[in-house]
Short mmCIF file of C-alpha atoms in Angstrom, two decimals:
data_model
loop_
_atom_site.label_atom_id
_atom_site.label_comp_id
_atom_site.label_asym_id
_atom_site.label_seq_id
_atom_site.Cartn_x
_atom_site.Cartn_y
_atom_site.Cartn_z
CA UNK W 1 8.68 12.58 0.29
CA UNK W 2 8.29 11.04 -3.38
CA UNK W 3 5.33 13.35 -5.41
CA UNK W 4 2.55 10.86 -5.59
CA UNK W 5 2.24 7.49 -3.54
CA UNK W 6 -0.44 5.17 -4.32
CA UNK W 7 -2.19 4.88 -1.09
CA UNK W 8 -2.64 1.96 0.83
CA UNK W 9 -5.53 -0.41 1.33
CA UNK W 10 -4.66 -1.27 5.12
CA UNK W 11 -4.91 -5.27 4.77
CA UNK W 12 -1.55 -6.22 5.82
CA UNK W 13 -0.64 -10.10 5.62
CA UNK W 14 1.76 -12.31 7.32
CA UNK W 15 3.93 -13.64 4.50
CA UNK W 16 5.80 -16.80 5.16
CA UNK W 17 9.24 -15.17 5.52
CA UNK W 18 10.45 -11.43 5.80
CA UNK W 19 12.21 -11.33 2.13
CA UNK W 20 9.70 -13.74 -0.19
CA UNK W 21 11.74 -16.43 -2.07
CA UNK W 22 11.18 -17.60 -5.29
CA UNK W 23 9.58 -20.33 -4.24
CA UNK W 24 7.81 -22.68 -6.71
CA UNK W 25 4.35 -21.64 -6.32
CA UNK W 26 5.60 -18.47 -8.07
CA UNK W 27 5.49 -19.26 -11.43
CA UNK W 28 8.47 -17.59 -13.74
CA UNK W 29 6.90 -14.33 -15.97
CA UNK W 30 9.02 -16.04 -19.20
CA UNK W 31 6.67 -19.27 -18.55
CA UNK W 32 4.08 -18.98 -21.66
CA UNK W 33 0.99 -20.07 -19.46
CA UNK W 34 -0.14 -21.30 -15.90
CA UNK W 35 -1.86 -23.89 -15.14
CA UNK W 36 -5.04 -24.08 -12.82
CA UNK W 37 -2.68 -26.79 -10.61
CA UNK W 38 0.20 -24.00 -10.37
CA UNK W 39 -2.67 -21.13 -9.51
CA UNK W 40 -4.41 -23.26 -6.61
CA UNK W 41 -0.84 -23.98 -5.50
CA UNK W 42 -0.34 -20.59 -5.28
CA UNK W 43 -3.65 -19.66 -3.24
CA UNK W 44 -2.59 -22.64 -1.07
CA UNK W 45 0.77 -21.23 -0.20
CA UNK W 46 -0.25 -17.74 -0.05
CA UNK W 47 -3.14 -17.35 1.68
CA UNK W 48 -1.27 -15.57 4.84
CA UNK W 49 -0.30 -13.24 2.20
CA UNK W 50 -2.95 -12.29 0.29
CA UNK W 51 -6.94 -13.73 -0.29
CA UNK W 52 -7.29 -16.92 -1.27
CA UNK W 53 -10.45 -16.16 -3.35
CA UNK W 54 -9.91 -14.94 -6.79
CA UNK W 55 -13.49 -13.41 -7.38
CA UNK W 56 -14.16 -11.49 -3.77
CA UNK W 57 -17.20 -9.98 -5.68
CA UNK W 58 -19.05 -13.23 -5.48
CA UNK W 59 -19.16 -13.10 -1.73
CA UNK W 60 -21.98 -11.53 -0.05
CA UNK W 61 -21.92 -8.60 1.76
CA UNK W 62 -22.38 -10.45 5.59
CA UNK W 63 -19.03 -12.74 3.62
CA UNK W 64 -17.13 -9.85 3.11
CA UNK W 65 -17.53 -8.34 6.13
CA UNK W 66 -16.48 -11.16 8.33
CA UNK W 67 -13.69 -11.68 6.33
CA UNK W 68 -12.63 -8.21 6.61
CA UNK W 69 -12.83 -8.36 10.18
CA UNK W 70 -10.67 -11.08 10.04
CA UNK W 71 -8.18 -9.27 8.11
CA UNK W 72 -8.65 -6.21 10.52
CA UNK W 73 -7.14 -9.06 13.19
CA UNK W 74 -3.84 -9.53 11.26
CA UNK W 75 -3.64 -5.69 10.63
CA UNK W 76 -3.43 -5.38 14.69
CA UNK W 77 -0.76 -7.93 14.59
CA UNK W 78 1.28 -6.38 12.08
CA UNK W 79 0.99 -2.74 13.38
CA UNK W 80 1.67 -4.44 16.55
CA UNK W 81 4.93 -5.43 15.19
CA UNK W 82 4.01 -9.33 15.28
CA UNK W 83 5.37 -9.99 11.32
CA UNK W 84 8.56 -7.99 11.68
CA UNK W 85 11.96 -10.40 12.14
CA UNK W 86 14.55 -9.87 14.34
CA UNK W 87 16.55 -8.20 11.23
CA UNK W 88 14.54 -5.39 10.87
CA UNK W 89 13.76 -5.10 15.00
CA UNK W 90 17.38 -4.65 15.51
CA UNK W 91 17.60 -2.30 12.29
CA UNK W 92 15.30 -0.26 14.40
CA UNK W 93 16.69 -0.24 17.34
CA UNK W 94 20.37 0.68 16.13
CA UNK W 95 21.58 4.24 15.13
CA UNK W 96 21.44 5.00 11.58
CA UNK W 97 24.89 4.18 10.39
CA UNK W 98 24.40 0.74 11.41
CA UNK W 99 21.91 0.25 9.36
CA UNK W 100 22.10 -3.25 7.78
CA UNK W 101 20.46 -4.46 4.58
CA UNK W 102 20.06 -8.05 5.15
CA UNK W 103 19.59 -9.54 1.54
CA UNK W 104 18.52 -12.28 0.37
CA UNK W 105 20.65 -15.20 -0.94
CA UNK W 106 22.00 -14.45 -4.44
CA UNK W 107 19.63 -16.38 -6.53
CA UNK W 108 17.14 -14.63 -5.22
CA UNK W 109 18.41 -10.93 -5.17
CA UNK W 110 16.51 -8.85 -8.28
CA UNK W 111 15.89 -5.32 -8.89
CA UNK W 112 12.39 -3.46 -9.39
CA UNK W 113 10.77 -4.10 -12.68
CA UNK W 114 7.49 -2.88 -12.37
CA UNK W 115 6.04 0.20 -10.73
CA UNK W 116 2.22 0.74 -9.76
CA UNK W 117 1.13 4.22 -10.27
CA UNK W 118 -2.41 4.31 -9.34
CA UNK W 119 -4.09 5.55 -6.20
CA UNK W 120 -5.62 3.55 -3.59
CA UNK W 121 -8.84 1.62 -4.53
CA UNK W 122 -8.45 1.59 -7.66
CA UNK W 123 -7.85 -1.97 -8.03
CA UNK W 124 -3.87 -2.39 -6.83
CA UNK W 125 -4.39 -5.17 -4.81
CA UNK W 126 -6.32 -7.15 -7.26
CA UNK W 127 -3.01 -6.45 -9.59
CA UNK W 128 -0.73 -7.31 -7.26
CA UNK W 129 -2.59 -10.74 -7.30
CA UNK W 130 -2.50 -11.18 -10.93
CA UNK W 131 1.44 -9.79 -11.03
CA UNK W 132 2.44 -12.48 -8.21
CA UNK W 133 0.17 -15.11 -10.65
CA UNK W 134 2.55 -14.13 -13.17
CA UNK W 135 5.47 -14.97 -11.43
CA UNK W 136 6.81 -11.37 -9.65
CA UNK W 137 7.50 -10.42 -5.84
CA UNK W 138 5.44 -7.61 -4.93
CA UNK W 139 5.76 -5.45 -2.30
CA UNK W 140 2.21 -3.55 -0.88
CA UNK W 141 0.27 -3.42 1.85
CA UNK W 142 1.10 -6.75 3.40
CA UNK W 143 4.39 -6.01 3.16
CA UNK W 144 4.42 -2.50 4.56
CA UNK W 145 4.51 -3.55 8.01
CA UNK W 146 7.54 -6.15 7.69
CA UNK W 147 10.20 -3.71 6.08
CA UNK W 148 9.61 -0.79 8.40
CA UNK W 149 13.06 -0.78 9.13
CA UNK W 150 13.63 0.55 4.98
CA UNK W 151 11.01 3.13 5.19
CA UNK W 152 11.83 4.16 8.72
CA UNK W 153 15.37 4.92 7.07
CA UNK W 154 14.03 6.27 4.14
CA UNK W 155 11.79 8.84 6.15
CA UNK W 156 15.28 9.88 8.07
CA UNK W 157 17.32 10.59 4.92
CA UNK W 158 19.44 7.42 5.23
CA UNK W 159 19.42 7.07 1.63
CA UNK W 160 17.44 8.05 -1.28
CA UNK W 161 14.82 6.93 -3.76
CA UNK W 162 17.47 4.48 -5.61
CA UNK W 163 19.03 3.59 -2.76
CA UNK W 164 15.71 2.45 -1.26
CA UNK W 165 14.92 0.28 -4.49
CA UNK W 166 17.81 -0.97 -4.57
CA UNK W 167 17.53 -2.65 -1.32
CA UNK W 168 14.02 -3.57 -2.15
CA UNK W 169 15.71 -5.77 -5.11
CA UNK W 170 18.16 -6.97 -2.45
CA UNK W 171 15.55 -8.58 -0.45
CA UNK W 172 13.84 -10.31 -3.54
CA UNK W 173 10.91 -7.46 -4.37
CA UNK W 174 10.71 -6.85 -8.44
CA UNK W 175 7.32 -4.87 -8.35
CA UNK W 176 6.53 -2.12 -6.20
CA UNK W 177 3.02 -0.27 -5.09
CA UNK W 178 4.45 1.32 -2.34
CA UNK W 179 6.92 3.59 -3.05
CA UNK W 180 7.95 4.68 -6.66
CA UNK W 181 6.30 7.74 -8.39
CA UNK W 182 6.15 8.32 -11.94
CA UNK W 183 9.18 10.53 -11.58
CA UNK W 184 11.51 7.91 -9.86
CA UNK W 185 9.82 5.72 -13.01
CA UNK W 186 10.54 8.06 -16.04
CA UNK W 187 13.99 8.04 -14.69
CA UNK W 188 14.84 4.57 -15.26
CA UNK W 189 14.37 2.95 -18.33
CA UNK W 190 14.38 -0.50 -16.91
CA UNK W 191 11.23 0.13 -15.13
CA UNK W 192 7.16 -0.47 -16.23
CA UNK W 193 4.68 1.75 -14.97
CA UNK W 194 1.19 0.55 -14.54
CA UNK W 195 -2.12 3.49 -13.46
CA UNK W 196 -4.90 1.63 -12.56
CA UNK W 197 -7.98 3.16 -13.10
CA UNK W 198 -11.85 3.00 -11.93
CA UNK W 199 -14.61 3.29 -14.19
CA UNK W 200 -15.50 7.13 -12.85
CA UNK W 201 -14.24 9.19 -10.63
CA UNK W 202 -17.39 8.78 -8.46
CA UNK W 203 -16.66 5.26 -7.80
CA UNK W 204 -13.33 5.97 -6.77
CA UNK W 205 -14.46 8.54 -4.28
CA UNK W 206 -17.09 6.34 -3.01
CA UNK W 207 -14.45 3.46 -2.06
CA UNK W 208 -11.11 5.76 -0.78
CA UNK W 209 -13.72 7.13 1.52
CA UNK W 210 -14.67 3.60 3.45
CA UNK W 211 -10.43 3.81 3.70
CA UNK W 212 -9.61 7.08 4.22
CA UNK W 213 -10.52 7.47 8.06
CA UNK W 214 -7.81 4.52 8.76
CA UNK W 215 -5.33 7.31 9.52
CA UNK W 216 -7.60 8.77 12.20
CA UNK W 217 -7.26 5.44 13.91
CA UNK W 218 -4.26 4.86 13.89
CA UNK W 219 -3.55 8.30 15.78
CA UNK W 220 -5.92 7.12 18.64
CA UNK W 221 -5.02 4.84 21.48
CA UNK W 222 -3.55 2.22 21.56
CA UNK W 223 -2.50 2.50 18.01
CA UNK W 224 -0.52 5.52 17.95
CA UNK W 225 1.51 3.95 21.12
CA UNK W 226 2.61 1.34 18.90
CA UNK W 227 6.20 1.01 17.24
CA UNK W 228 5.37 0.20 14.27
CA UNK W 229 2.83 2.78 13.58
CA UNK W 230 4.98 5.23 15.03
CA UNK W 231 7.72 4.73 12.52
CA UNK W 232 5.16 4.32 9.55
CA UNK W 233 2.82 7.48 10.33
CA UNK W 234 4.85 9.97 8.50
CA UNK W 235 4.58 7.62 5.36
CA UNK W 236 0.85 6.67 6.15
CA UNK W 237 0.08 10.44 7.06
CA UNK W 238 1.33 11.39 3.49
CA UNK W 239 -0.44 8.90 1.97
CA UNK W 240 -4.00 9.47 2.97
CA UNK W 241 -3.77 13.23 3.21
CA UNK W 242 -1.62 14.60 1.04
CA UNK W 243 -1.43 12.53 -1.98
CA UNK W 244 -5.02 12.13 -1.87
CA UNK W 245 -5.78 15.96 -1.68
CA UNK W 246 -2.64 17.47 -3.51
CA UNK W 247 -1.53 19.10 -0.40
CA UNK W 248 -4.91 19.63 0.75
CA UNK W 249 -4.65 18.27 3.68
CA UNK W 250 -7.63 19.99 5.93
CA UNK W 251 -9.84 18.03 3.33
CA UNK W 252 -8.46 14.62 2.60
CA UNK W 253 -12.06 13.56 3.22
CA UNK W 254 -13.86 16.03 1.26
CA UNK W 255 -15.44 14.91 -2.00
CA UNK W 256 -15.24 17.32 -4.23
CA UNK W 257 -11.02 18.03 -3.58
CA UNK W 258 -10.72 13.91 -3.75
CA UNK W 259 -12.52 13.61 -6.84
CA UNK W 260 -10.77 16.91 -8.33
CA UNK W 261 -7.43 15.41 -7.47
CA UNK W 262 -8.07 12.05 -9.18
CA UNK W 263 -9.03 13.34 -12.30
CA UNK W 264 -5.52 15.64 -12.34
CA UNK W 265 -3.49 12.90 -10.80
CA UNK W 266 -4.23 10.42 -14.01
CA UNK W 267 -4.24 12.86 -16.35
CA UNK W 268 -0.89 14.41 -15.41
CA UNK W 269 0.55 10.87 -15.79
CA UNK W 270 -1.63 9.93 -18.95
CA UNK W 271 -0.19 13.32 -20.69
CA UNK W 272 3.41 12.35 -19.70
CA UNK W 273 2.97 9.78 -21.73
CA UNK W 274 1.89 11.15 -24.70
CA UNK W 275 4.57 13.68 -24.43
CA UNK W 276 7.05 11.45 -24.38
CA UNK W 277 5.89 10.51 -27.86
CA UNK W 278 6.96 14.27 -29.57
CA UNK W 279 10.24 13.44 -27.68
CA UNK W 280 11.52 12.54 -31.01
CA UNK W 281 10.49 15.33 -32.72
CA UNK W 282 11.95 18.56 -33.46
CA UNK W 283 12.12 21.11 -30.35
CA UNK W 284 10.44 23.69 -31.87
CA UNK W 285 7.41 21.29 -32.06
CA UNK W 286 7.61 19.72 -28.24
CA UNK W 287 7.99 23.34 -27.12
CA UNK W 288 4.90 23.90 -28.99
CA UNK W 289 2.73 20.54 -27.62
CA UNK W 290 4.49 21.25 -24.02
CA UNK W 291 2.62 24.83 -24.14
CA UNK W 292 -0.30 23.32 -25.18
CA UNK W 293 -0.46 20.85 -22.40
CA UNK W 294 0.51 23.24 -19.62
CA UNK W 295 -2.01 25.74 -20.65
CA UNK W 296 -4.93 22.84 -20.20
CA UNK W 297 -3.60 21.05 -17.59
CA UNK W 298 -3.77 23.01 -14.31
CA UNK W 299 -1.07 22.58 -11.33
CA UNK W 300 1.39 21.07 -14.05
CA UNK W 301 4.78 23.24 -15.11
CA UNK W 302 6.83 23.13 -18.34
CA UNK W 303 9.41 20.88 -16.55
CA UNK W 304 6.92 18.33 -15.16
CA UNK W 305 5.55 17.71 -18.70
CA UNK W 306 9.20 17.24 -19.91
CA UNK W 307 9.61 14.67 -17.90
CA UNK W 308 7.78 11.67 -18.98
CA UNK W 309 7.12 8.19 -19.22
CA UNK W 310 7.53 6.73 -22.86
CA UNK W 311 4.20 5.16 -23.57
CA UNK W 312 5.37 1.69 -24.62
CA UNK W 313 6.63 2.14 -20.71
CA UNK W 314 2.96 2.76 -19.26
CA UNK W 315 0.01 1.13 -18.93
CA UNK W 316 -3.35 2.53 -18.13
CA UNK W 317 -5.53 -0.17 -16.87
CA UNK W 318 -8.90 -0.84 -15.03
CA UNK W 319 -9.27 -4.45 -13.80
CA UNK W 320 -12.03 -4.98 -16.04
CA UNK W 321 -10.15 -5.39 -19.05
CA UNK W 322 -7.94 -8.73 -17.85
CA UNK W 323 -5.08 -10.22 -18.36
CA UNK W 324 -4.95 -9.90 -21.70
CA UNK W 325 -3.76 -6.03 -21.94
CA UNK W 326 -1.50 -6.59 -18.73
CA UNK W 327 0.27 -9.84 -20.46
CA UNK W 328 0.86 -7.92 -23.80
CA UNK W 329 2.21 -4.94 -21.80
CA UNK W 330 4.62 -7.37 -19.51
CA UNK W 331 5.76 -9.20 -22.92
CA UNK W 332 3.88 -12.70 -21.90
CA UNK W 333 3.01 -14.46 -24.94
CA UNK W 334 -0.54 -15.92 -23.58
CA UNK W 335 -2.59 -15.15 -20.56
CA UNK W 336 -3.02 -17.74 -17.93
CA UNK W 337 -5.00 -20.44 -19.06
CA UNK W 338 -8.30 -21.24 -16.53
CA UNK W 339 -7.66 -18.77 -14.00
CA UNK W 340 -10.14 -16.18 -13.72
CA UNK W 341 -8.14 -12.39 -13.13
CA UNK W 342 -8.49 -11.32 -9.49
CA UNK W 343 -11.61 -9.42 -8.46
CA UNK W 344 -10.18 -8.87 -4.33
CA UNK W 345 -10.70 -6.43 -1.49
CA UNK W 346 -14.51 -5.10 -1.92
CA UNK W 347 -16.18 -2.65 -0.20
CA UNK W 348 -17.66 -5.05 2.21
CA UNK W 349 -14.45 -6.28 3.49
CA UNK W 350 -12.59 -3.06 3.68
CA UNK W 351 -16.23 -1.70 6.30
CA UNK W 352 -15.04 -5.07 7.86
CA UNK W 353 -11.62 -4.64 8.08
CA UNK W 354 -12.23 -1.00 9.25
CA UNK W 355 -14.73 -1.60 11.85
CA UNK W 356 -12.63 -4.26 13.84
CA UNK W 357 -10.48 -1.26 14.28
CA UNK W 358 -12.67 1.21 15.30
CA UNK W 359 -13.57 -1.62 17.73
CA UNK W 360 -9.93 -2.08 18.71
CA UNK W 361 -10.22 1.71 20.28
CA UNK W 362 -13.54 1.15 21.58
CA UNK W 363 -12.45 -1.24 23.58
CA UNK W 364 -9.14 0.07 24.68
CA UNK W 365 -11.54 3.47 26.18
CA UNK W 366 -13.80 0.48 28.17
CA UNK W 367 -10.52 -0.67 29.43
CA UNK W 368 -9.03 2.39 30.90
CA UNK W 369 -12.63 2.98 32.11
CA UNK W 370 -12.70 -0.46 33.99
CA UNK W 371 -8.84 0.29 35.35
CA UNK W 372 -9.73 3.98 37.00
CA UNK W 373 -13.14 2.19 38.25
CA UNK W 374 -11.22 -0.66 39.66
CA UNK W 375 -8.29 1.58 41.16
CA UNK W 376 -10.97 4.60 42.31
CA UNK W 377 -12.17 1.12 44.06
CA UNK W 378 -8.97 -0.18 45.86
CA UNK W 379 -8.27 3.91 46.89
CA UNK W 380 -11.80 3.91 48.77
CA UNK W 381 -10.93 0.30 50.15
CA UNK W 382 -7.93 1.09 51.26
CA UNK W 383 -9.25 4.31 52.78
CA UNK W 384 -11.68 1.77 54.63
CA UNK W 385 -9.06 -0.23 55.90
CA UNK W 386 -6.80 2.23 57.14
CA UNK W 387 -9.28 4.46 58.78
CA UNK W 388 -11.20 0.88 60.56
CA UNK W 389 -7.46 0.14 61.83
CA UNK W 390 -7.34 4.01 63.19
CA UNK W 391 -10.67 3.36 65.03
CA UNK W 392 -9.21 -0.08 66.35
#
């Protein structure tokens, strides 16, 4: 398993085609602004993909909530294995060395470019809104439940981290906030990482906890009997419990461990980066800085603070700020012109989202209730029956 995976925020999306094209309502990154045409286009054409508000803030609560709900209805179909293409079906039903990668056409084939670092609820799918403004392919949540066939195969050793980017690029994916840790990121120079950040870690807490007891349902009936959730669980099981909790997995929904590990998590990565600046300088005085850090960082070695992210490679960012910071970190000259930056996924929705769910298993119990009533009832009629004909 990679070190740290940004969790998931469970709202998974039917896109219009397994491997997204670069179709025209994704406007090119070297573009030097968008136009409020191109970004209603794009809400247009997306909106089985992601929201089609902007500003999901604005909404009421009683708005929110029914539109989570909704979006819990399209995460049953996609656990259900609805979105997934024959491609990936028969990846999963063949052996391992069959294992086919099914690219896209070549015009469309890229390679990851930009990594998301931060952990779930911390505004990731408001950035994957503003990144796919921009222009890039993202793969997230929505997307989980299409490739299962790549992280089934990842999660049985078919082939490693760059392997498994690789064929992300294949299939036309040049961001990722699914699978890349800021390991797999310091390693290539070619990629951008970005941590997104909330405004305390109190915040944080409050929201990953409305999330966190997704991974409860999805190990009761009739969820865990699904294929699809059986070949993401191991991922999904990481995610919410492990990552969270930094191994403490007994109490991925205890506070105080949740709000301890977010605090380490971004500063480990924050003081990667300002390693990486002494990497220049003589070794006598990164040996000395490296001490430094490792004394007043806890749960971090010598050789995890030697590897690092140079800063001009990593970008701590909280919604809040904009575009502006995220365009002057991607190297676009101007933000986009009259679109407001994506404010998606609230509170409200995710209770929504998480409740249909819940409801989902409620009334799965009712109906294996109703079948033993209705068969206890045939049994005593058909008791009836045969003992009237024995009287007869």
């Amino acid at each position: 398993y990679r070190s740290f995976l940004p969790p998931i925020s469970f709202s998974f999306r039917r896109r219009t085609t397994l491997h997204p094209p670069n179709t025209m309502f994704f406007v090119r990154p070297q573009m030097k602004y968008i136009s409020v045409v191109s970004a209603l286009s794009f809400a247009a054409q997306s909106s089985n993909a992601r929201p089609s508000t902007l500003d999901e803030q604005s909404l009421s609560y009683f708005q929110g909530f029914i539109k989570g709900s909704y979006v819990g209805f399209e995460s049953l179909l996609a656990l259900a294995g609805f979105y997934e293409n024959d491609d990936v079906k028969n990846n999963l039903n063949s052996n391992e060395e069959s294992f086919q990668v099914h690219a896209n056409e070549k015009e469309s084939q890229t390679h990851i470019k930009i990594a998301g670092l931060g952990l779930g609820r911390t505004g990731s799918t408001s950035l994957v809104m503003a990144l796919e403004i921009l222009g890039y392919v993202v793969i997230h949540d929505d997307e989980q439940a299409e490739e299962t066939d790549v992280y089934s195969a990842y999660e049985d050793e078919l082939f490693d981290d760059d392997r498994f980017h690789e064929i992300l690029g294949l299939r036309g994916y040049n961001a990722t906030f699914k699978t890349a840790g800021h390991e797999w990121v310091a390693a290539h120079p070619e990629v951008k990482g970005i941590l997104t950040v909330r405004d305390d870690p109190d915040k944080y807490v409050d929201s990953w906890l409305v999330a966190a007891p997704f991974i409860d349902i999805m190990e009761q009936r009739p969820f865990k009997w699904m294929r699809t959730v059986e070949e993401l669980m191991p991922e999904l099981s990481y995610e919410y419990r492990h990552t969270t909790t930094g191994g403490d997995v007994e109490n991925y929904l205890d506070r105080d461990v949740l709000r301890q590990k977010y605090i380490e998590y971004n500063k480990e990565v924050r003081i990667r980066c300002v390693l990486s600046k002494t990497s220049r300088c003589s070794r006598p005085s990164f040996a000395k800085i490296s001490f430094l850090f490792v004394c007043c960082v806890p749960n971090i070695s010598l050789i995890q603070v030697q590897d690092t992210i140079p800063s001009e490679r990593l970008l701590t960012f909280n919604v809040k700020q904009g575009w502006e910071p995220l365009c002057e970190f991607l190297g676009h000259p101007d933000p986009p012109q009259g679109i407001p930056f994506p404010h998606v996924h609230t509170r409200s929705k995710l209770e929504g989202e998480m409740f249909f769910l819940r409801m989902v298993t409620w009334v799965w119990k009712l109906f294996e209730v109703i079948l033993f009533v209705s068969f206890l009832i045939a049994m005593r009629k058909a008791k009836a029956v045969i003992t009237k004909d024995k009287e007869e």
